[in-house]
XYZ file of C-alpha atoms in Angstrom:
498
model
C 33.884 31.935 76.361
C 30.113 32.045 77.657
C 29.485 28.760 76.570
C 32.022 27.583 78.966
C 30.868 29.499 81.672
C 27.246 28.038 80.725
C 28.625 24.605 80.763
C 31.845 24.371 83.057
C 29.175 23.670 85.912
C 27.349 20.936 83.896
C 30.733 19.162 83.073
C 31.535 19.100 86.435
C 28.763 17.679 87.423
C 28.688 14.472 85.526
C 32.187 14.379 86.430
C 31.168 13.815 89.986
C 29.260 10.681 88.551
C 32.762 8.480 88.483
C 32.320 6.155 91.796
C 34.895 5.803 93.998
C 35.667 9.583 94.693
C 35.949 10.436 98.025
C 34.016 12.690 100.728
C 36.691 15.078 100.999
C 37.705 14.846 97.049
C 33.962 15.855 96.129
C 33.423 18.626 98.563
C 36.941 20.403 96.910
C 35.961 19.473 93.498
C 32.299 21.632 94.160
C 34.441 24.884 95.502
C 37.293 24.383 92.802
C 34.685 24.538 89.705
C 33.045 27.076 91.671
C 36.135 29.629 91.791
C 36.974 28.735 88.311
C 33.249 29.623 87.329
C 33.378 33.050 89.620
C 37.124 33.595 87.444
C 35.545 32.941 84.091
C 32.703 35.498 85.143
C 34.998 38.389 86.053
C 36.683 37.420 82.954
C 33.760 38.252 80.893
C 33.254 41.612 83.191
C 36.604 42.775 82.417
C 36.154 42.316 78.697
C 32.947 43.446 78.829
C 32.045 46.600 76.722
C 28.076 47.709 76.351
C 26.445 46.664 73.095
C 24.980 48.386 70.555
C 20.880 48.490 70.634
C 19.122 45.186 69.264
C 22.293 43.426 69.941
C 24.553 41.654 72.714
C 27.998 40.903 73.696
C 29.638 37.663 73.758
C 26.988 36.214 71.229
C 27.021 33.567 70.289
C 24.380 30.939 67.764
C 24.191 27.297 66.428
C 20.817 26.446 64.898
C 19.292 23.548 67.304
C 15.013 22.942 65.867
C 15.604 24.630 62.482
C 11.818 23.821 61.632
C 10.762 26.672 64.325
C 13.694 28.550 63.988
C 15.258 28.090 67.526
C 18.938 27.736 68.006
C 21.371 28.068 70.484
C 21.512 31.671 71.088
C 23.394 33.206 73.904
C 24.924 36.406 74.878
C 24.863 39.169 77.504
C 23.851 42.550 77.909
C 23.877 45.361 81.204
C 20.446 43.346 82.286
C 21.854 39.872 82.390
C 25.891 40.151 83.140
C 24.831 41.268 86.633
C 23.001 38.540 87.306
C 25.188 36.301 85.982
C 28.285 37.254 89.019
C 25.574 37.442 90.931
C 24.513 33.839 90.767
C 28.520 32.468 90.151
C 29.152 34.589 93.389
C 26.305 32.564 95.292
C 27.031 29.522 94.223
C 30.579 29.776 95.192
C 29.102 30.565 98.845
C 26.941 27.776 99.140
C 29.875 25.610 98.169
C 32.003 26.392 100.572
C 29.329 26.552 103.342
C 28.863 22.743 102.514
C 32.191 21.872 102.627
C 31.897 19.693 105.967
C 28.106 18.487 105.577
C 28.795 14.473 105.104
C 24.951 14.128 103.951
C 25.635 12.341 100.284
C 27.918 15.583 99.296
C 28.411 13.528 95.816
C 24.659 13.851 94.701
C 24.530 17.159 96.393
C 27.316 18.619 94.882
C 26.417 17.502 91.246
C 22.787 18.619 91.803
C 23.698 22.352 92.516
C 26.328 22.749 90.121
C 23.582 21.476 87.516
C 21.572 23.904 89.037
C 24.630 26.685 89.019
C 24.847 25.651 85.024
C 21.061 26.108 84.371
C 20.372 29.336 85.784
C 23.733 30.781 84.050
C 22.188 29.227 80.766
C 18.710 31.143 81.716
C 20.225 34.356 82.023
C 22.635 34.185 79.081
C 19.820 32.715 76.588
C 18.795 35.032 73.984
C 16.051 32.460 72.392
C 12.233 31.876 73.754
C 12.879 28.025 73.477
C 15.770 27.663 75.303
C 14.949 30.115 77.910
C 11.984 27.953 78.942
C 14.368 24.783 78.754
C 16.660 25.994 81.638
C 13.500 27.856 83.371
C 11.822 24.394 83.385
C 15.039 22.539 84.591
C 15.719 25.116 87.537
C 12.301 23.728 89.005
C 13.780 19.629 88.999
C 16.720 20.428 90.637
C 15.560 22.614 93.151
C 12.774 20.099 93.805
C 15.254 17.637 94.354
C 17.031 19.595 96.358
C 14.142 20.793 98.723
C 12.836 16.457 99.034
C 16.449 15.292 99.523
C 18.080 17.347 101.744
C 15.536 19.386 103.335
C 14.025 18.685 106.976
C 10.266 18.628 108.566
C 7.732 18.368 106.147
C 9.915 18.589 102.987
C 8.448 16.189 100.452
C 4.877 18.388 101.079
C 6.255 21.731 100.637
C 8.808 20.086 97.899
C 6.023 18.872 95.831
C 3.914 22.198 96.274
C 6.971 24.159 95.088
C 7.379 21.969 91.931
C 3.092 21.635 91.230
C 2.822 25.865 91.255
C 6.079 26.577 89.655
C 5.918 23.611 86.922
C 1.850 25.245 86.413
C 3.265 28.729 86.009
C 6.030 27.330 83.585
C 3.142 26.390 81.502
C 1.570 29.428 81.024
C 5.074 31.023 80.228
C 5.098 28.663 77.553
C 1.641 29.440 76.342
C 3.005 32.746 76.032
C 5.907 32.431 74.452
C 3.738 30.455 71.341
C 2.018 33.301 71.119
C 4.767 35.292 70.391
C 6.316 32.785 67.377
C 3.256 32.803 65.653
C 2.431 36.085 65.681
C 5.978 37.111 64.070
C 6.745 36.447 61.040
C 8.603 34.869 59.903
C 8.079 32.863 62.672
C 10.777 32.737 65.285
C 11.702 32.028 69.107
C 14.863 34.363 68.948
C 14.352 37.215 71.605
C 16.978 39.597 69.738
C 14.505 39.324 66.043
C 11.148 39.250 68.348
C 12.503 42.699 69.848
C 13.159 44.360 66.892
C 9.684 42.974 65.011
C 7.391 43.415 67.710
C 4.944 41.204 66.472
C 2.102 42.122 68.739
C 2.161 45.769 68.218
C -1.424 46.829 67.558
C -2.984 43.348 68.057
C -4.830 45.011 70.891
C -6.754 42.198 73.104
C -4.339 39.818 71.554
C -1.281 41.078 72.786
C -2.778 41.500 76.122
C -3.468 38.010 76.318
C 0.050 36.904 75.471
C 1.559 39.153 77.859
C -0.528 38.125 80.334
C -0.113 34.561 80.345
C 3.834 35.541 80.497
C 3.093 37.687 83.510
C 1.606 34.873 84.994
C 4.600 32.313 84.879
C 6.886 34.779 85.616
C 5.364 36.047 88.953
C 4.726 32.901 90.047
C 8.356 32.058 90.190
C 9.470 35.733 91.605
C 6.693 35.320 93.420
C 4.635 37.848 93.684
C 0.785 38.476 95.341
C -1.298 36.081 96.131
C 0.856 33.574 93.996
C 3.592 33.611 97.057
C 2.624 30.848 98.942
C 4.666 27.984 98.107
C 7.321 29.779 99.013
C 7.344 30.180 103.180
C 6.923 26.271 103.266
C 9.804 25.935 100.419
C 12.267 27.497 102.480
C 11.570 26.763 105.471
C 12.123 22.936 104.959
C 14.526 23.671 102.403
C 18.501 23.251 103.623
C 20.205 26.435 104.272
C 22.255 26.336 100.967
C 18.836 25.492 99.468
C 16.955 28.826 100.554
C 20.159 30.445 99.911
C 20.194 29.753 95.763
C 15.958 29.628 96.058
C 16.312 33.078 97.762
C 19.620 34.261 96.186
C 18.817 33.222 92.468
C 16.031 31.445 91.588
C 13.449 33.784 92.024
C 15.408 36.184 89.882
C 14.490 34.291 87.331
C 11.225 35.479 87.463
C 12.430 39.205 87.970
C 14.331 39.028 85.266
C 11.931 37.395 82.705
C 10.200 40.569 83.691
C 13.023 42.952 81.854
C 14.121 40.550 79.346
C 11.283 38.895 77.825
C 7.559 41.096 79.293
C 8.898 44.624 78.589
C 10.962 44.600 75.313
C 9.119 41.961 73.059
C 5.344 43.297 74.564
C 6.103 47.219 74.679
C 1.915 47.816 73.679
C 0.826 45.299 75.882
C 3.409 46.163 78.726
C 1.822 49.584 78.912
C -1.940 48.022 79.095
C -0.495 45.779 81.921
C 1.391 48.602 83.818
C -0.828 49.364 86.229
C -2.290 46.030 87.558
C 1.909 45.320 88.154
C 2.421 48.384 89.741
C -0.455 47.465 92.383
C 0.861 44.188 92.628
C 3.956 45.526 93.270
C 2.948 47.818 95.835
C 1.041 44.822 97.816
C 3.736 42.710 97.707
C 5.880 45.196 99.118
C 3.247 45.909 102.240
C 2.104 42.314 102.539
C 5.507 41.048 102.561
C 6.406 43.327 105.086
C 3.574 43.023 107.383
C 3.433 39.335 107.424
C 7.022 38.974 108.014
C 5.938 40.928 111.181
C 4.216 38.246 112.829
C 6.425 35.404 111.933
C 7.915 33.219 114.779
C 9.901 30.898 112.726
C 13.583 32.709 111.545
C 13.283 31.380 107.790
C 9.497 32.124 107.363
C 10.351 35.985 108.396
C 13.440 35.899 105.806
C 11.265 34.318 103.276
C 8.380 37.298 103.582
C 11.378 39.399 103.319
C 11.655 38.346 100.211
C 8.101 39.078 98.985
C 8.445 42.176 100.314
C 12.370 42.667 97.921
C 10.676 41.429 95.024
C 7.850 43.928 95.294
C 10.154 46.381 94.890
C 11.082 44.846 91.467
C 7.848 44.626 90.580
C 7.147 48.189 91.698
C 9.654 49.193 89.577
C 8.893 47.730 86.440
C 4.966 48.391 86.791
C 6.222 52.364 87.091
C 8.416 52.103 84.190
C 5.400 51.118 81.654
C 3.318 54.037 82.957
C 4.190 56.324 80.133
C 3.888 60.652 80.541
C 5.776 62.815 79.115
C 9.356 64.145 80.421
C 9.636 60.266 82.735
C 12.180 58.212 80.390
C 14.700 59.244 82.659
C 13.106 58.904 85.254
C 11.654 55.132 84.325
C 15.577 54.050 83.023
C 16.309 54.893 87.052
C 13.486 52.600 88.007
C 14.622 49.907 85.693
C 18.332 50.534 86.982
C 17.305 50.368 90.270
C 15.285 47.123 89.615
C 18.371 45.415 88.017
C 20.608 45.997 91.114
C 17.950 45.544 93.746
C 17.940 41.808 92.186
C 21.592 41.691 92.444
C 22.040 43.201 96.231
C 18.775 40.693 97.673
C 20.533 37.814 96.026
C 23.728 38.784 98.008
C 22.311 39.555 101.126
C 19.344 36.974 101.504
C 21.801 34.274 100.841
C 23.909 35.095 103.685
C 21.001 35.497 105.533
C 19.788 32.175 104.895
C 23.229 30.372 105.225
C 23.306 31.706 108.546
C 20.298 30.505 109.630
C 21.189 27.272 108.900
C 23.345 27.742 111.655
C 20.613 27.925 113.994
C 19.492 24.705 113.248
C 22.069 22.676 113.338
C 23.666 24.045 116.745
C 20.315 24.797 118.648
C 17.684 22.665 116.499
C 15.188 25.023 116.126
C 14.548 27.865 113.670
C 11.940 29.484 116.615
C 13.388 33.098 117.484
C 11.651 33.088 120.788
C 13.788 30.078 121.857
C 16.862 32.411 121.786
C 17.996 35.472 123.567
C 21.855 37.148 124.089
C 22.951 35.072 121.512
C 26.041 37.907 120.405
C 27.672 36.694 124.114
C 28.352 33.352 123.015
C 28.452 33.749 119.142
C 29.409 37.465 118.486
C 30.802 36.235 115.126
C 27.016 35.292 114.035
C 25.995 38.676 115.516
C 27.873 41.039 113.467
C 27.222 38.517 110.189
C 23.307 38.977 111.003
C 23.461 42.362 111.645
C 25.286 43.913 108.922
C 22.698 41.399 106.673
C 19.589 42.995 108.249
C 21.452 46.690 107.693
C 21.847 45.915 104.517
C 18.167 44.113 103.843
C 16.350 47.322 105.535
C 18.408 49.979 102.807
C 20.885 51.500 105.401
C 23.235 53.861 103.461
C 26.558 52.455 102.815
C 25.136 49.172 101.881
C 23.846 47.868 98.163
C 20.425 47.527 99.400
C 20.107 51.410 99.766
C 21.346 52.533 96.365
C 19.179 49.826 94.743
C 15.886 51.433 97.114
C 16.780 54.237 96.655
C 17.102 54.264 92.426
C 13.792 52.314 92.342
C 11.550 55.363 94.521
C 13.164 58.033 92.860
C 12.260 56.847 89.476
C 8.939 55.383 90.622
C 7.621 58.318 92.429
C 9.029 60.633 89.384
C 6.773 58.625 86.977
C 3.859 57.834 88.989
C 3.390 59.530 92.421
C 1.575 57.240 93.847
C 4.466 54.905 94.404
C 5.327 56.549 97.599
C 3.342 54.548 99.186
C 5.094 51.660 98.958
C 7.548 53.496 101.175
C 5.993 52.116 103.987
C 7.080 48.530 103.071
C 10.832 49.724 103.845
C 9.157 51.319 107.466
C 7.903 47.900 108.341
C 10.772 45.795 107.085
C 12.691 47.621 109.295
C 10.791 47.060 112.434
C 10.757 43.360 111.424
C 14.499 43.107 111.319
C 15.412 45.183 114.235
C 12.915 43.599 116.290
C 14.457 40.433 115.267
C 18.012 41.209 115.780
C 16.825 42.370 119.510
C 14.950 39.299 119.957
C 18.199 36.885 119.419
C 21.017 38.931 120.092
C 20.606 41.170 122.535
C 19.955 40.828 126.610
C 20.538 37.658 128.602
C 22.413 34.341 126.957
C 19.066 31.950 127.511
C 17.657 29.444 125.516
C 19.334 27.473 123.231
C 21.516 30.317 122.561
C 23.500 28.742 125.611
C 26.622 27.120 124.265
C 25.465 28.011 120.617
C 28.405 27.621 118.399
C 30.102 30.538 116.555
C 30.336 30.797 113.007
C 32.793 28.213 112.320
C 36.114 28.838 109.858
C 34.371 27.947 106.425
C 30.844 29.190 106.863
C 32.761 32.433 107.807
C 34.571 32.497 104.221
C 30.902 31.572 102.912
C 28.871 34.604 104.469
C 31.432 37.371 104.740
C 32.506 37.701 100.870
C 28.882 37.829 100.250
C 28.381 41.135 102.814
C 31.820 42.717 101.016
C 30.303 42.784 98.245
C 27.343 44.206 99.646
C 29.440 46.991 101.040
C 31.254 47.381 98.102
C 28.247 48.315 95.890
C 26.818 50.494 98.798
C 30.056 52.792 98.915
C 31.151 52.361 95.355
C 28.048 51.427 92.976
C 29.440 53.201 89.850
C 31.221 49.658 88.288
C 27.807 48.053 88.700
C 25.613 50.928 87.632
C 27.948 51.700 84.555
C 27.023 48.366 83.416
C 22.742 48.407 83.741
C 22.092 51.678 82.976
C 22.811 51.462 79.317
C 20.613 48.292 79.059
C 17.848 49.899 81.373
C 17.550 53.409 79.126
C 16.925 50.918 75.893
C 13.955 48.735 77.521
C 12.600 52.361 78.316
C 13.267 53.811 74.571
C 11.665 50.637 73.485
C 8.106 51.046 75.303
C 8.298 54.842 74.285
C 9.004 53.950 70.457
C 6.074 51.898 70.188
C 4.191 54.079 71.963
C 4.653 56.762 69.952
């Protein structure tokens, strides 16, 4: 059954290789594999039932190199099942959105449910090898992606997307050698590598190792000062591009973070804790602050995004600071971390696809060049604004409980977190100021005549906010799901701690 949720998106992609298909034909056959992926995924939810510790559910394995013992070893846990709706959910959005864009929807289509198949593969795969196989893969197609269908400088910021990502890849993989040969026997499986802990005591060595996976993984999330491929990436990016860049693909990073850095480097984890708590922390305030000056829509929603993942990182950093009487504490940072991924790859996608709006009905992503744009699109008002409630943490919506988990257990484990508090302070300035900006006042601009959110992008953006409003008011289905999975990272760093 996870196989063919892996896969379904990969099949149907070289099925959109037969010539002859038509316009209309492709852009159904995208949304139809796309509701049958989002189907298979609450499939697996509903069956779903929390793992033992050391193992997962749905597992599955089929030897692939047997001469460095990798195979093809998948399965889900509360870290990974989240993310996995998450990014079925998103995908399903993006399809729709496209469903009247005539640019070459063939190659389009095939590209992102290649991409949709990739990142499910990432999340579900339980073995170093083939983790860094679909982590690699995610950077072609979105590459692709960014040079093909993209607009004003695209095949710059393209290429700078692919040359830090693709470097930061390689130091993942560094890494992740490090690991195999320090366990022995020697293996790539994450499930053995968690319960040998092969760098435990190794000191310096282990350091190393974790380090060099720190560094691939927050280049993808990204974190400070390895953020700046991003602004340009999505701001030349199409909307359904920074949507899934936004929505999913930095995840990837984030969730290395829980999945690979904290459970198979406990010893090292704690050395590192500190230096990704700071980082965390200046993410958070740089994100916000340079958000705060931004004139172009995308560039602000993009810093909005270095300021979300800070909070991730925050999170995590706090949660290898070990004291005595935190585990509980930590396991609600962790929890917190988990669902703040899941709520910014909701909301930032819809934030994205409707920006895209903005450029293709008043050509310009400048916010200055609009004004009283909720009298002649008040559709596209209320979209945007329940997006920016929900970005800035107001109660009712996801992004609040996932804030709000992630301070309380920071700040319970290491006080000093509350500083980071002022990231949320300035995000919302950024958003409101933003939303009065566009919306508000006299229809001038190119907000004259703007076109409201049309019939499909509607059924794009608005399941993605439900959702968001669904978590905010009733979290406990979500939460019952990561907490289990977020205590055991935590009872891992304290075992080998001591």
């Amino acid at each position: 059954m996870l196989s063919l949720t892996v896969f379904l998106p990969l099949v149907a992609a070289l099925a959109l290789l037969v010539p002859r298909v038509g316009t209309r034909v492709v852009a159904w056959w995208w949304v139809g594999a796309s509701v049958l992926e989002v189907a298979l995924v609450g499939v697996l939810w509903w069956g779903y039932e929390s793992p033992a510790p050391g193992s997962l559910a749905y597992e599955e394995q089929v030897p692939w190199i047997p001469g460095v013992d990798s195979s093809y070893h998948v399965g889900l846990d509360g870290l990974s099942l989240p993310l996995v709706a998450m990014t079925a959910v998103v995908f399903l959005a993006c399809a729709v959105y496209s469903l009247r864009d005539p640019d070459r929807p063939r190659t389009r289509a095939a590209l992102f449910l290649a991409l949709e198949g990739v990142c499910l593969g990432l999340f579900a795969a339980a073995d170093l090898l083939l983790f860094f196989v679909f982590f690699d893969l995610s950077i072609v197609a979105m590459y692709l992606i960014i040079a093909g269908w993209g607009h004003g400088d695209r095949a710059r910021s393209a290429l700078r997307f692919f040359l830090y990502t693709f470097l930061g890849s390689l130091a993942l993989l560094a890494g992740f050698i490090g690991l195999y040969l320090a366990a022995d026997p020697h293996t790539f499986d994450i499930v053995e590598l968690a319960r040998q802990n092969p760098l435990a005591g190794t000191g310096t060595t282990g350091v190393v190792v974790l380090g060099a996976v720190l560094l691939g993984l927050a280049v993808k999330t990204p974190t400070i000062p390895f953020h700046t491929w991003l602004p340009p990436a999505h701001t030349d990016a199409p909307a359904v591009g920074s949507a899934v860049l936004a929505g999913v693909l930095l995840k990837l990073g984030t969730y290395g973070f829980v999945r690979v850095a904290m459970p198979l480097l406990p010893d090292a984890w704690r050395s590192w804790a500190w230096v990704v708590l700071v980082v965390g922390i200046v993410s958070v305030l740089w994100g916000g602050l340079v958000a705060l000056g931004q004139g172009n829509l995308k560039r602000m929603i993009a810093y909005t995004s270095v300021n979300h993942m800070g909070y991730v990182v925050l999170a995590v950093g706090a949660a290898g600071v070990v004291a005595s009487g935190t585990a509980e504490a930590r396991s609600v940072a962790v929890t917190g971390a988990v669902t703040q991924m899941v709520s910014h790859g909701l909301v930032t996608a819809a934030l994205f696809l409707l920006s895209g709006t903005f450029l293709e009905r008043g050509g310009s992503y400048e916010i200055e060049e609009y004004g009283g744009l909720a009298g002649s699109a008040p559709r596209t008002t209320v979209l945007f604004a329940v997006a920016a409630f929900a970005s800035l943490g107001l109660p009712g919506l996801s992004g609040f409980i996932a804030e709000f988990q992630i301070f309380t257990g920071s700040i319970a484990a290491v006080p000093a977190s509350a500083v980071a508090l002022l990231g949320v302070l300035l995000i919302s300035g950024v958003l409101l100021w933003t939303l009065q900006r566009v919306f508000t006042g006299e229809t001038r601009g190119r907000a004259v005549g703007f076109t409201d959110v049309r019939t499909h992008e509607g059924w794009a953006i608005a399941p993605l906010l439900v959702l968001s409003l669904a978590i905010g008011l009733a979290p406990r289905p979500l939460l019952d799901v990561i907490e289990p999975a977020a205590t055991q990272v935590v009872e891992v760093i304290d075992r080998w701690s001591g």
